[in-house]
CSV table of C-alpha atoms in Angstrom, one decimal:
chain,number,residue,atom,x,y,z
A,1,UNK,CA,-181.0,101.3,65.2
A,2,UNK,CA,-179.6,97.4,65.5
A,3,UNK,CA,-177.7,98.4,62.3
A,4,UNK,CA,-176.2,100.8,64.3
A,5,UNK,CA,-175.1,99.0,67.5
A,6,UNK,CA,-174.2,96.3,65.6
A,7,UNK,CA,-171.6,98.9,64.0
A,8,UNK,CA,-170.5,100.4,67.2
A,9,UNK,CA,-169.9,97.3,68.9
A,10,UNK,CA,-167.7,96.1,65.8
A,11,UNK,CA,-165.9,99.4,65.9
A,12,UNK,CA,-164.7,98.6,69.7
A,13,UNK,CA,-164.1,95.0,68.9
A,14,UNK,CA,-161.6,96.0,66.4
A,15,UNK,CA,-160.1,98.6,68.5
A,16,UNK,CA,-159.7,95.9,71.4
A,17,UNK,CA,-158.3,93.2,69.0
A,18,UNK,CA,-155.3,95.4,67.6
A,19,UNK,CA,-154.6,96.7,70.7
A,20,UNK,CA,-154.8,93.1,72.4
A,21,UNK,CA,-152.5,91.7,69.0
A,22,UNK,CA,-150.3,95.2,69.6
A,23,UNK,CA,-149.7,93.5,73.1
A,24,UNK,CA,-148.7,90.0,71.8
A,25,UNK,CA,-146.2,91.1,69.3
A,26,UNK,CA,-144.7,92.7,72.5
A,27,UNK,CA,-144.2,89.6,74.0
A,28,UNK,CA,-143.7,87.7,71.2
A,29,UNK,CA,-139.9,89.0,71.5
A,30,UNK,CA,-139.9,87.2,74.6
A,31,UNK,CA,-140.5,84.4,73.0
A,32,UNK,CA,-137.4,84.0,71.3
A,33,UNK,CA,-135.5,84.6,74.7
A,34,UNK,CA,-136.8,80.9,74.9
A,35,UNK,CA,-138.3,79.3,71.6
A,36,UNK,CA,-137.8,75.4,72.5
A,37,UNK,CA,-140.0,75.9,75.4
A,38,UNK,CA,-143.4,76.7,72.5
A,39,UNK,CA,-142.5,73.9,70.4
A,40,UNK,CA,-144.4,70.5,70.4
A,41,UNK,CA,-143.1,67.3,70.0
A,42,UNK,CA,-144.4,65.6,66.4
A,43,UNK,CA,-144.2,61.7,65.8
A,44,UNK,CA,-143.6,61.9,62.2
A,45,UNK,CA,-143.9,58.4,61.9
A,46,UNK,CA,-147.0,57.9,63.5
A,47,UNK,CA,-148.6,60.9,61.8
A,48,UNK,CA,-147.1,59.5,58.2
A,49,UNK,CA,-149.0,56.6,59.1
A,50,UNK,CA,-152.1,58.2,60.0
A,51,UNK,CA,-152.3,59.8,56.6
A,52,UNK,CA,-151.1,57.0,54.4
A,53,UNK,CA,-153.5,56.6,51.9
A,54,UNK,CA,-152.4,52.6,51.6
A,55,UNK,CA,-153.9,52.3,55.1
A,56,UNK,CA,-157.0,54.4,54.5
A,57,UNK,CA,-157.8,52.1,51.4
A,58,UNK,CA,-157.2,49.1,53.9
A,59,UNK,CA,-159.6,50.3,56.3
A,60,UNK,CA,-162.1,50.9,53.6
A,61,UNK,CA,-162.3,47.5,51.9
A,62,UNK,CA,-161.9,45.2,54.8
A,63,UNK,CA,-164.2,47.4,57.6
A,64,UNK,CA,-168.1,48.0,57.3
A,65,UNK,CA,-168.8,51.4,55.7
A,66,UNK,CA,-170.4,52.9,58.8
A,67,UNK,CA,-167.2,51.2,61.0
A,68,UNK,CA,-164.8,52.9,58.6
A,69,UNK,CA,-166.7,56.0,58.9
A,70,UNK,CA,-166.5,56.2,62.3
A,71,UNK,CA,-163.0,55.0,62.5
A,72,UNK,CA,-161.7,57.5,60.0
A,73,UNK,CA,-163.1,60.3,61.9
A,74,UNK,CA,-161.0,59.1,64.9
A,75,UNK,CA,-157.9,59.0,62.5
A,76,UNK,CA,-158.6,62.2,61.2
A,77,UNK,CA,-159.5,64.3,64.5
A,78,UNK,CA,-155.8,62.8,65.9
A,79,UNK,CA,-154.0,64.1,62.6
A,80,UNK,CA,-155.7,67.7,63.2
A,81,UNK,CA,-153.8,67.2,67.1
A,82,UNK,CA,-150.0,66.3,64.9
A,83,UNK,CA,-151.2,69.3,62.2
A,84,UNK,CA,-152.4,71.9,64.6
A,85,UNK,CA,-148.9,71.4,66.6
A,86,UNK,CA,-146.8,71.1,63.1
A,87,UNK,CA,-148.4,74.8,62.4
A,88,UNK,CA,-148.0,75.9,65.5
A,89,UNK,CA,-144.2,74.4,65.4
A,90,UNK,CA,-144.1,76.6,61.7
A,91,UNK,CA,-145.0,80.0,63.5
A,92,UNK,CA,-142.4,79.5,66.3
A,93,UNK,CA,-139.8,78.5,63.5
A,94,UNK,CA,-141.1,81.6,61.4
A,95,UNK,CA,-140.3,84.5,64.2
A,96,UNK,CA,-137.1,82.6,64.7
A,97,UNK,CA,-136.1,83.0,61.3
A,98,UNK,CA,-137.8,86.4,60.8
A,99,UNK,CA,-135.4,87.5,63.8
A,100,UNK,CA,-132.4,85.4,62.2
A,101,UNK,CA,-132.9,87.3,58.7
A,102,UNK,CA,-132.0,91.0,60.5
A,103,UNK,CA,-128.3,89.6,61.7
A,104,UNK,CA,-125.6,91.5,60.8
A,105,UNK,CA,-123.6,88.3,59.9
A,106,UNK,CA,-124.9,86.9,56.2
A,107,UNK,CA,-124.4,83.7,57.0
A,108,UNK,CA,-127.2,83.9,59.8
A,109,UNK,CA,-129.1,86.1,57.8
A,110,UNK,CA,-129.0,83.9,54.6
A,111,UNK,CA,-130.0,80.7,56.9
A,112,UNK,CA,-133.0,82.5,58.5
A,113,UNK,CA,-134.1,83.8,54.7
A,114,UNK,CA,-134.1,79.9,53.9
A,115,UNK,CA,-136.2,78.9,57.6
A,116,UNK,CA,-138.8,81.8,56.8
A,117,UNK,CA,-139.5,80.3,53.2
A,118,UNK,CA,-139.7,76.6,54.3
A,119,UNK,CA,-141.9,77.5,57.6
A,120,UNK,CA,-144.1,80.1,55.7
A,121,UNK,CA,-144.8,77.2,53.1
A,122,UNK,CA,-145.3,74.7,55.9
A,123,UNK,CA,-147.7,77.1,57.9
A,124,UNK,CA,-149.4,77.8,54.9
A,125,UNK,CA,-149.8,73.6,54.3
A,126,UNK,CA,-150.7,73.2,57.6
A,127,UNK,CA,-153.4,75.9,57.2
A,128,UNK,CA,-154.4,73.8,53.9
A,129,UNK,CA,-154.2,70.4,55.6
A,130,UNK,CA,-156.5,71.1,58.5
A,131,UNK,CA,-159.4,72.4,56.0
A,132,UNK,CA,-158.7,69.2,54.3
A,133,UNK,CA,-159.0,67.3,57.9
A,134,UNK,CA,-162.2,68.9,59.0
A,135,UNK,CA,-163.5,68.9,55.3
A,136,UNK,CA,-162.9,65.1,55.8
A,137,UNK,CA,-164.0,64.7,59.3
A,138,UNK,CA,-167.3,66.0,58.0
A,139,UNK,CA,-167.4,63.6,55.1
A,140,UNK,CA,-165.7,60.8,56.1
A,141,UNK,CA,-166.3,58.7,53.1
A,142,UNK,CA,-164.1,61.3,51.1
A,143,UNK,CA,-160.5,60.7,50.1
A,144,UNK,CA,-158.3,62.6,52.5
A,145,UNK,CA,-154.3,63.3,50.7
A,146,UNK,CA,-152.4,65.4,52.8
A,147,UNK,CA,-149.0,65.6,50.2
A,148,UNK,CA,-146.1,67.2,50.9
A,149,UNK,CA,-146.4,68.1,54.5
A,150,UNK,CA,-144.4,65.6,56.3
A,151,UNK,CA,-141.7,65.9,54.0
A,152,UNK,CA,-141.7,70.0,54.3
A,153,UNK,CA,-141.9,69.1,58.1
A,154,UNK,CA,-139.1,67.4,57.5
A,155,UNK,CA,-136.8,69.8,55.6
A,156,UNK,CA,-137.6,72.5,58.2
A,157,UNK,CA,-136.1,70.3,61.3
A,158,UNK,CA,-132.9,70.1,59.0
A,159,UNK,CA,-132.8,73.8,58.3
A,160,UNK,CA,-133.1,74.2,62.2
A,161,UNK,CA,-130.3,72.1,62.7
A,162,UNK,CA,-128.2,74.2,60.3
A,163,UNK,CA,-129.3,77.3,61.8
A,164,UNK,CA,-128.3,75.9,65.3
A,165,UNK,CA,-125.0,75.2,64.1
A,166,UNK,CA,-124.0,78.7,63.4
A,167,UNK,CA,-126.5,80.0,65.9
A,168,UNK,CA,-127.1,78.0,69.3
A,169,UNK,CA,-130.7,78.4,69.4
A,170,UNK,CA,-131.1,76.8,73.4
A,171,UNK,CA,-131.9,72.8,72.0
A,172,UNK,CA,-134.8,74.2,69.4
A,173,UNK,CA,-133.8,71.1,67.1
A,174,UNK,CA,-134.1,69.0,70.0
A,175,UNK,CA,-137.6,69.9,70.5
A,176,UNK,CA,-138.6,69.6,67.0
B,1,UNK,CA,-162.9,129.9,75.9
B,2,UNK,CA,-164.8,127.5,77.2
B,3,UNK,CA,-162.4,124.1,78.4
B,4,UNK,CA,-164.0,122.4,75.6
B,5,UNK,CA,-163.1,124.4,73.5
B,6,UNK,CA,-159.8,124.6,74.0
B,7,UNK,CA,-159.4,120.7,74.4
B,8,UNK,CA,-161.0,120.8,70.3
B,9,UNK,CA,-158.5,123.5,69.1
B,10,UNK,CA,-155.5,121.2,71.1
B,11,UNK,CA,-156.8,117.8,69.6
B,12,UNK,CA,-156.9,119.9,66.3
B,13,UNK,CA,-153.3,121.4,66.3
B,14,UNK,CA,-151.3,119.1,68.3
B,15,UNK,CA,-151.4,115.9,65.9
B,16,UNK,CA,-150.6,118.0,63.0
B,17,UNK,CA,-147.4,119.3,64.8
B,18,UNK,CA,-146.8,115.8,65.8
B,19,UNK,CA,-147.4,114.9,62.1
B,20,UNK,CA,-144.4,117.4,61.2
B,21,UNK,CA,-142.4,115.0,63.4
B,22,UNK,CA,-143.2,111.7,61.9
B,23,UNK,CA,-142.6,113.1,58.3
B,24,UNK,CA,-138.9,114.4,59.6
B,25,UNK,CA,-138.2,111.2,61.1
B,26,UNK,CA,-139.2,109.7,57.9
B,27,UNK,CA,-137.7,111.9,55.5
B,28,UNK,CA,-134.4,110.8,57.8
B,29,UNK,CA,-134.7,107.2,57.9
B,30,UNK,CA,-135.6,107.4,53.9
B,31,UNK,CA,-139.0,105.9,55.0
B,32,UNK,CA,-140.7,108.3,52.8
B,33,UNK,CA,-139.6,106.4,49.3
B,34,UNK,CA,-140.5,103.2,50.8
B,35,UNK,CA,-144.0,104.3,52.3
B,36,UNK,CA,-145.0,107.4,49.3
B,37,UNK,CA,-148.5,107.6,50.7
B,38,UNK,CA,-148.2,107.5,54.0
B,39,UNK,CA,-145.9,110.7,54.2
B,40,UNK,CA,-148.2,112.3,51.2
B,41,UNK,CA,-151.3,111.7,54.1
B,42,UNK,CA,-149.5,113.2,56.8
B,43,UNK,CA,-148.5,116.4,54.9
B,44,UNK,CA,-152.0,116.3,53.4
B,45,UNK,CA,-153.2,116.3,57.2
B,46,UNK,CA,-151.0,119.0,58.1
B,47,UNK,CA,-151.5,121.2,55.0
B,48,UNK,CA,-155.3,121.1,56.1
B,49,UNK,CA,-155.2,121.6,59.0
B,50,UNK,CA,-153.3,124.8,58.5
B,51,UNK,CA,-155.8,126.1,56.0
B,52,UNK,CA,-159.2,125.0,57.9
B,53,UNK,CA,-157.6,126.3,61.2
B,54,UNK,CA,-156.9,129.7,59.7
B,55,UNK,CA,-160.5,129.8,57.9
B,56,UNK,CA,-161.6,129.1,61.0
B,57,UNK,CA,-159.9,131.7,62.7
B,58,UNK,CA,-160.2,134.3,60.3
B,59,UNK,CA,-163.4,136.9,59.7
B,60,UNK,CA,-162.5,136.7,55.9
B,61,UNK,CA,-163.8,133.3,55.2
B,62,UNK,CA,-167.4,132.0,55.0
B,63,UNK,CA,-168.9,129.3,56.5
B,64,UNK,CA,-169.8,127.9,52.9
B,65,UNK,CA,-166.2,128.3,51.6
B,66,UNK,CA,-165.1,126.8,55.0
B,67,UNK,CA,-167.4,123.6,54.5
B,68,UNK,CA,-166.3,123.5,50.7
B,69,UNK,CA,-162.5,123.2,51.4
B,70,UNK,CA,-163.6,120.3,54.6
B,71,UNK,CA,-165.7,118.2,52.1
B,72,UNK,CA,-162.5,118.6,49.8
B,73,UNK,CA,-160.1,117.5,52.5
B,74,UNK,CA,-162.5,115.0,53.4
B,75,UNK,CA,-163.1,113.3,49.9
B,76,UNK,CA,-159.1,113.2,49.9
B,77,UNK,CA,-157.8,112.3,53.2
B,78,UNK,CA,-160.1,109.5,53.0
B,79,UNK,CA,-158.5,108.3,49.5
B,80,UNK,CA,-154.9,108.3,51.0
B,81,UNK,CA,-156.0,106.2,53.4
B,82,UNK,CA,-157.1,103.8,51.4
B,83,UNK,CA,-153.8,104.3,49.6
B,84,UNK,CA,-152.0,103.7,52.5
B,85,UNK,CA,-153.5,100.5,53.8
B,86,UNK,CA,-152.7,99.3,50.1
B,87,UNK,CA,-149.2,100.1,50.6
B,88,UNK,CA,-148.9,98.4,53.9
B,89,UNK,CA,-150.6,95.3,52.3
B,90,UNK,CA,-147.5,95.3,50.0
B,91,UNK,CA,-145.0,95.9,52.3
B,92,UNK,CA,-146.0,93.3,54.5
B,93,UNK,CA,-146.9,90.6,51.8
B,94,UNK,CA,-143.1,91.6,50.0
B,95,UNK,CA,-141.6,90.9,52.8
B,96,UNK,CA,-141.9,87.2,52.0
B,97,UNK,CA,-141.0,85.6,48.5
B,98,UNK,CA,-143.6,82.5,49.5
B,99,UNK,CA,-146.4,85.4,50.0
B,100,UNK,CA,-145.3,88.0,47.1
B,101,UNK,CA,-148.3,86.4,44.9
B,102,UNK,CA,-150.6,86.6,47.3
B,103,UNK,CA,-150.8,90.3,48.1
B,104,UNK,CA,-153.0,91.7,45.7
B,105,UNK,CA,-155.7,88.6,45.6
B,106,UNK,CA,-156.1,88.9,49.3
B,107,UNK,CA,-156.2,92.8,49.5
B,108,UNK,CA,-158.7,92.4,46.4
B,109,UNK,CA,-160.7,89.6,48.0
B,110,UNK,CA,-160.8,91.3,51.3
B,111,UNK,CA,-161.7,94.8,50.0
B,112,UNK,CA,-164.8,93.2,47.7
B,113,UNK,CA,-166.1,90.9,50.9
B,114,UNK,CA,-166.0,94.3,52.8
B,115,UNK,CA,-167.8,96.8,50.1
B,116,UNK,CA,-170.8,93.6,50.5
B,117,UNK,CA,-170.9,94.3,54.0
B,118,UNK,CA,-170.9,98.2,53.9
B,119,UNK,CA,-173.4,98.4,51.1
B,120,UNK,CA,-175.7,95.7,53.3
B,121,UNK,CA,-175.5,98.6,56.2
B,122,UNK,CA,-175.2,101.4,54.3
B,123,UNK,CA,-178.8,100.5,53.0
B,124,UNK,CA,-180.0,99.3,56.1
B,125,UNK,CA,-179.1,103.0,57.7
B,126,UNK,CA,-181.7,105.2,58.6
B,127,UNK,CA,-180.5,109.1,58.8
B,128,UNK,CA,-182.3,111.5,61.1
B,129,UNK,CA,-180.4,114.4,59.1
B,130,UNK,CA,-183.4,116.4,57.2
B,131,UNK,CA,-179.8,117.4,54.9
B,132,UNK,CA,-179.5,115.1,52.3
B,133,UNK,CA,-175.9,116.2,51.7
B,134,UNK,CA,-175.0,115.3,55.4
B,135,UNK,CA,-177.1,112.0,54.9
B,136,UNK,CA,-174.6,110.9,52.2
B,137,UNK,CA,-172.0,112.2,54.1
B,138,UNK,CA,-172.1,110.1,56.7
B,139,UNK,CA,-172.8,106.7,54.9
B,140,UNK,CA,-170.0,107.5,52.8
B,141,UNK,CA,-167.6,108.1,55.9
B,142,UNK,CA,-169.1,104.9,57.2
B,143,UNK,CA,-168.6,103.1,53.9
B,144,UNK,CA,-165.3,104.1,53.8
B,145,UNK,CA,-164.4,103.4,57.6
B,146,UNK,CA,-165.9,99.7,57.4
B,147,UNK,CA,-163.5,99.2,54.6
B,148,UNK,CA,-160.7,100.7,56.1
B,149,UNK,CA,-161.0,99.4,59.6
B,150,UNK,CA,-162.2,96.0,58.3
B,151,UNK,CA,-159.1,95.6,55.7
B,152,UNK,CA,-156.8,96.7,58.3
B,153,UNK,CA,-158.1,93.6,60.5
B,154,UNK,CA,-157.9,91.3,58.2
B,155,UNK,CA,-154.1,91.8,57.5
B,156,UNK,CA,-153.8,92.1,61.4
B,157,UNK,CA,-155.5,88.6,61.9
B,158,UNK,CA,-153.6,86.9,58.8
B,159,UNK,CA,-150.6,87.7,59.8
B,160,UNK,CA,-151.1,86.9,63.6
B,161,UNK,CA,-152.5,83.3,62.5
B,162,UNK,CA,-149.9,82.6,60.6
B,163,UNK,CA,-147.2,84.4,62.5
B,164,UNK,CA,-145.7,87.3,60.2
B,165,UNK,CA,-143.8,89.8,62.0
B,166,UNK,CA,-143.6,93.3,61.2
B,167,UNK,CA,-141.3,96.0,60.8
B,168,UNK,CA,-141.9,98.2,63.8
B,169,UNK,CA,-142.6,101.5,61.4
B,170,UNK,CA,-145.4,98.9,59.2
B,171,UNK,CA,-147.0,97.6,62.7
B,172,UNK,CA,-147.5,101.2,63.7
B,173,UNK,CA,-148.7,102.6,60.6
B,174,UNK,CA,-151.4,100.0,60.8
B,175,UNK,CA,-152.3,99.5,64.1
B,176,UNK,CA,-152.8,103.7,64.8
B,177,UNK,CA,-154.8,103.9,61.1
B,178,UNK,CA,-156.7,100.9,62.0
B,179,UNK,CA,-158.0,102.6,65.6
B,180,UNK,CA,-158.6,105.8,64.3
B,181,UNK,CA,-160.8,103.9,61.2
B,182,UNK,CA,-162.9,102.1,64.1
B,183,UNK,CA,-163.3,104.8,66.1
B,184,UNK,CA,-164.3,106.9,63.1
B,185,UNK,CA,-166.6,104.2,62.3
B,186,UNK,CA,-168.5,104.0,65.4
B,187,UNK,CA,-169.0,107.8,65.4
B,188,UNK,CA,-170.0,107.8,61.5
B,189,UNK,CA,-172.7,105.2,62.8
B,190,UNK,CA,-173.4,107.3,65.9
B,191,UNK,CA,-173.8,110.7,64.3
B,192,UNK,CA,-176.0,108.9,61.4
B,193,UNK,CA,-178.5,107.3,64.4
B,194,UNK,CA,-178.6,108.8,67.4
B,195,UNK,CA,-176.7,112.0,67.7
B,196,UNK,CA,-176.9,115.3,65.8
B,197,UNK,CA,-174.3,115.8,63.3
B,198,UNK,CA,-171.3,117.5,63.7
B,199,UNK,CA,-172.0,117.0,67.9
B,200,UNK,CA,-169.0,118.0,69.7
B,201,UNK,CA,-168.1,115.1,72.1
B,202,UNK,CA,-168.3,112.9,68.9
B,203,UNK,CA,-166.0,114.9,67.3
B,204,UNK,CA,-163.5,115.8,70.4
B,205,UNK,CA,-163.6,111.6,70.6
B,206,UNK,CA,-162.5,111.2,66.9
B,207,UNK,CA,-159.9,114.0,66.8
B,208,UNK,CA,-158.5,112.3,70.2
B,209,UNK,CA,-158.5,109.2,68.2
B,210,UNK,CA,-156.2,110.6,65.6
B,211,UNK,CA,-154.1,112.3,68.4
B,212,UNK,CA,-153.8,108.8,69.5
B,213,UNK,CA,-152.9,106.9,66.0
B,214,UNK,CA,-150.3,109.9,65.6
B,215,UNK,CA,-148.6,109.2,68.6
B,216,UNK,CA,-148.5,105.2,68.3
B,217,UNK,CA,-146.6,106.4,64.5
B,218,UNK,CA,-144.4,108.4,66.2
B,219,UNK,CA,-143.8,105.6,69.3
B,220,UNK,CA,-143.7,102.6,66.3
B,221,UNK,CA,-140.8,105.0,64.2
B,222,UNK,CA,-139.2,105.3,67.5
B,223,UNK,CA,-138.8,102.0,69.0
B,224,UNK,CA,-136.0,99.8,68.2
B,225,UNK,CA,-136.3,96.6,66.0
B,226,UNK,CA,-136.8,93.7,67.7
B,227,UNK,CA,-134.1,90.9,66.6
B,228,UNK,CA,-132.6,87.8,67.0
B,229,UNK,CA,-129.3,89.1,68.3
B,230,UNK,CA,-131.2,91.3,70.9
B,231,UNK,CA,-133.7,89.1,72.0
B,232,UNK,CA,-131.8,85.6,72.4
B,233,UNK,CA,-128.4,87.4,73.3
B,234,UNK,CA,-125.2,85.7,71.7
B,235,UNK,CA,-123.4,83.5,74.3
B,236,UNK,CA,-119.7,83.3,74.3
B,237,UNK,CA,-118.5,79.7,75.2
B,238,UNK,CA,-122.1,77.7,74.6
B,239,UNK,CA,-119.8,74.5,73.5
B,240,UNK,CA,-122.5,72.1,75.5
B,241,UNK,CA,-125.0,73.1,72.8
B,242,UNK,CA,-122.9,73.2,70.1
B,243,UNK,CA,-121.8,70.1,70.3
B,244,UNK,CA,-125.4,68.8,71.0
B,245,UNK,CA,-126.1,70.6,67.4
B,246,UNK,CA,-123.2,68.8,65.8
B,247,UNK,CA,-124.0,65.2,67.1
B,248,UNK,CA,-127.6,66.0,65.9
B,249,UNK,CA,-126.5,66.6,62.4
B,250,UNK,CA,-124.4,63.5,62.8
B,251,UNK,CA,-126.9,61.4,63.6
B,252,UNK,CA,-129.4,62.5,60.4
């Protein structure tokens, strides 16, 4: 009998989570009416030196191991803040260029092909990374390399830029 | 006839005759070469539906021959699904070259996780039916819903978290497959437990769910494409902007 409610209940949570992401992608169109207002602001400098490994290996042979324990877990819990809003920077980016890629003018549509292969890789890093982060958050005394995403964040904010030059996209590089 | 009666023989015709629609407007839009299985389900659903609704109908056919040609329809509706929610996986997964690899492991992944789970309840079910033949009936349909249903919201769920957008036509194909898999999945469960087989609210509940799915396939093929033009809207003179672009680039 608990199998079975168990089952029912599961039945109408799925039918209320499609329905409920049916919604969304309604309003996700919306979105683009103004995309620079859901992007967050990333310090790339200050998150490249959150995750340099030079300055992890500092910590960890001048600090007490319980010290650089606890202080790694605060690094690591403020780069999950910069990678959570570099993802969630990757998704606006990716419906802007998934909407860019149906323009009737190739130029647009060839620019918004490029944006949905660089955001889709950097959503799919950020993704990555922020197993890594709470992987290492749980272990602190483990090696923590996030490669490659602050330079794909950074190829994305150029690719922006280029799309806004043949598109004004309402100051969406700005925000970036 | 009674009301409920004739709300079962609407919920029977009526999506089929919808059905006839969304294969037109796909045969139209050249949808069907893109999406093979999905128009071979819906002519599937509407061929059976003729036959079963004349059996039913008609004083010439048995009972037995009647339940024969339903376990057939069954046994093959149900594979076409499966079919179909393959092809969507493709579709959506082609759509990006980053995620083109990805497609089958995930569908594969996804499909095995799900068969754990629906073998872990299919043994833990306990059928009232003294019919062994309905007893396997029903954990089968709730096999197959659990796997249909659960498949569909895992693609749902990856592609919201990581912000894939659909084509209007895909989206719908999912999303009115995806309710009429849970909804067939809570009365499979129902109908195993607690109800008697072949109970007619259950039933007029699932056939009004596949009413439903039909119309949100007809309401997906018929909606415009959301795009970029459309939703930002191409201003004429934006020179402020442009310029703030170009001194941007400047500046890099």
């Amino acid at each position: 009998m608990i199998t079975t409610i168990v089952i029912v209940l599961a039945a109408f949570a799925t039918v209320v989570v499609l329905l409920r992401l049916a919604r969304k992608r309604a309003l996700a169109v919306r979105w683009l009416q103004n995309p620079g207002a859901h992007l967050c602001s990333v310090d790339l400098e200050a998150f490249r030196n959150l995750i340099d490994p030079g300055e992890e290996q500092f910590l960890r042979a001048h600090l007490p191991a319980a010290e650089f324990r606890s202080i790694q877990r605060e690094r690591l819990r403020a780069a999950v803040v910069y990678v959570s809003a570099v993802g969630q920077n990757a998704t606006v980016l990716l419906r802007l260029g998934q909407a860019a890629r149906l323009s009737p003018d190739p130029s647009i549509a060839a620019t918004g092909e490029s944006l949905v292969d660089t955001a889709l890789r950097l959503r799919l890093t950020a993704f990555r990374s922020l197993a890594v982060l709470y992987l290492g958050i749980i272990l602190p005394s483990r090696h923590v390399s996030l490669a490659g995403l602050a330079e794909r964040y950074e190829l994305i904010t150029g690719q922006v830029v280029l799309l806004g030059l043949r598109y004004p996209l309402r100051g969406v590089s700005a925000a970036l | 006839m009674q009301p409920l009666m004739l709300l079962r023989n609407y919920l029977w015709l009526a999506p089929a005759l919808l059905q006839i629609g969304v294969l037109g407007i796909m045969v139209r839009r050249k949808l069907h070469r893109r999406f093979p299985f999905f128009s071979l389900y819906n002519l599937e659903c509407v061929l059976s539906v003729a036959v079963l609704f004349s059996m039913y109908v008609s004083r010439y056919a048995s009972g037995e021959i009647w339940w024969r040609v339903y376990l057939l329809d069954t046994a093959l509706s149900t594979t076409l699904r499966f079919a179909v929610i393959y092809e969507i996986f493709a579709h959506v997964f082609d759509n990006y070259a980053v995620l083109r690899r990805l497609g089958k492991p995930v569908f594969r992944g996804a499909l095995l996780l799900l068969l754990v789970v629906a073998l872990l309840t299919a043994v833990q079910t306990k059928d009232r039916d003294p019919y062994f033949a309905m007893y396997a009936l029903h954990v089968l349909q709730q096999t197959a819903s659990i796997l249909q249903a659960g498949l569909l919201l895992i693609l749902f769920l990856f592609s919201a978290y990581i912000g894939l957008s659909w084509r209007n036509y895909a989206f719908g194909m999912a999303l009115g497959l995806g309710i009429f898999a849970s909804v067939k999945l809570a009365a499979a469960a129902l109908e195993g437990s607690f109800v008697a087989s072949g109970n007619l609210y259950i039933n007029l509940v699932v056939m009004g769910s596949f009413h439903f799915a039909v119309l949100v396939w007809l309401f997906y093929l018929l909606a415009p494409e959301p795009g970029l033009n459309r939703a930002i809207g191409i201003p004429d003179h934006n020179l402020e902007l442009w310029n703030k672009e170009l001194q941007r680039l400047s500046r890099q």
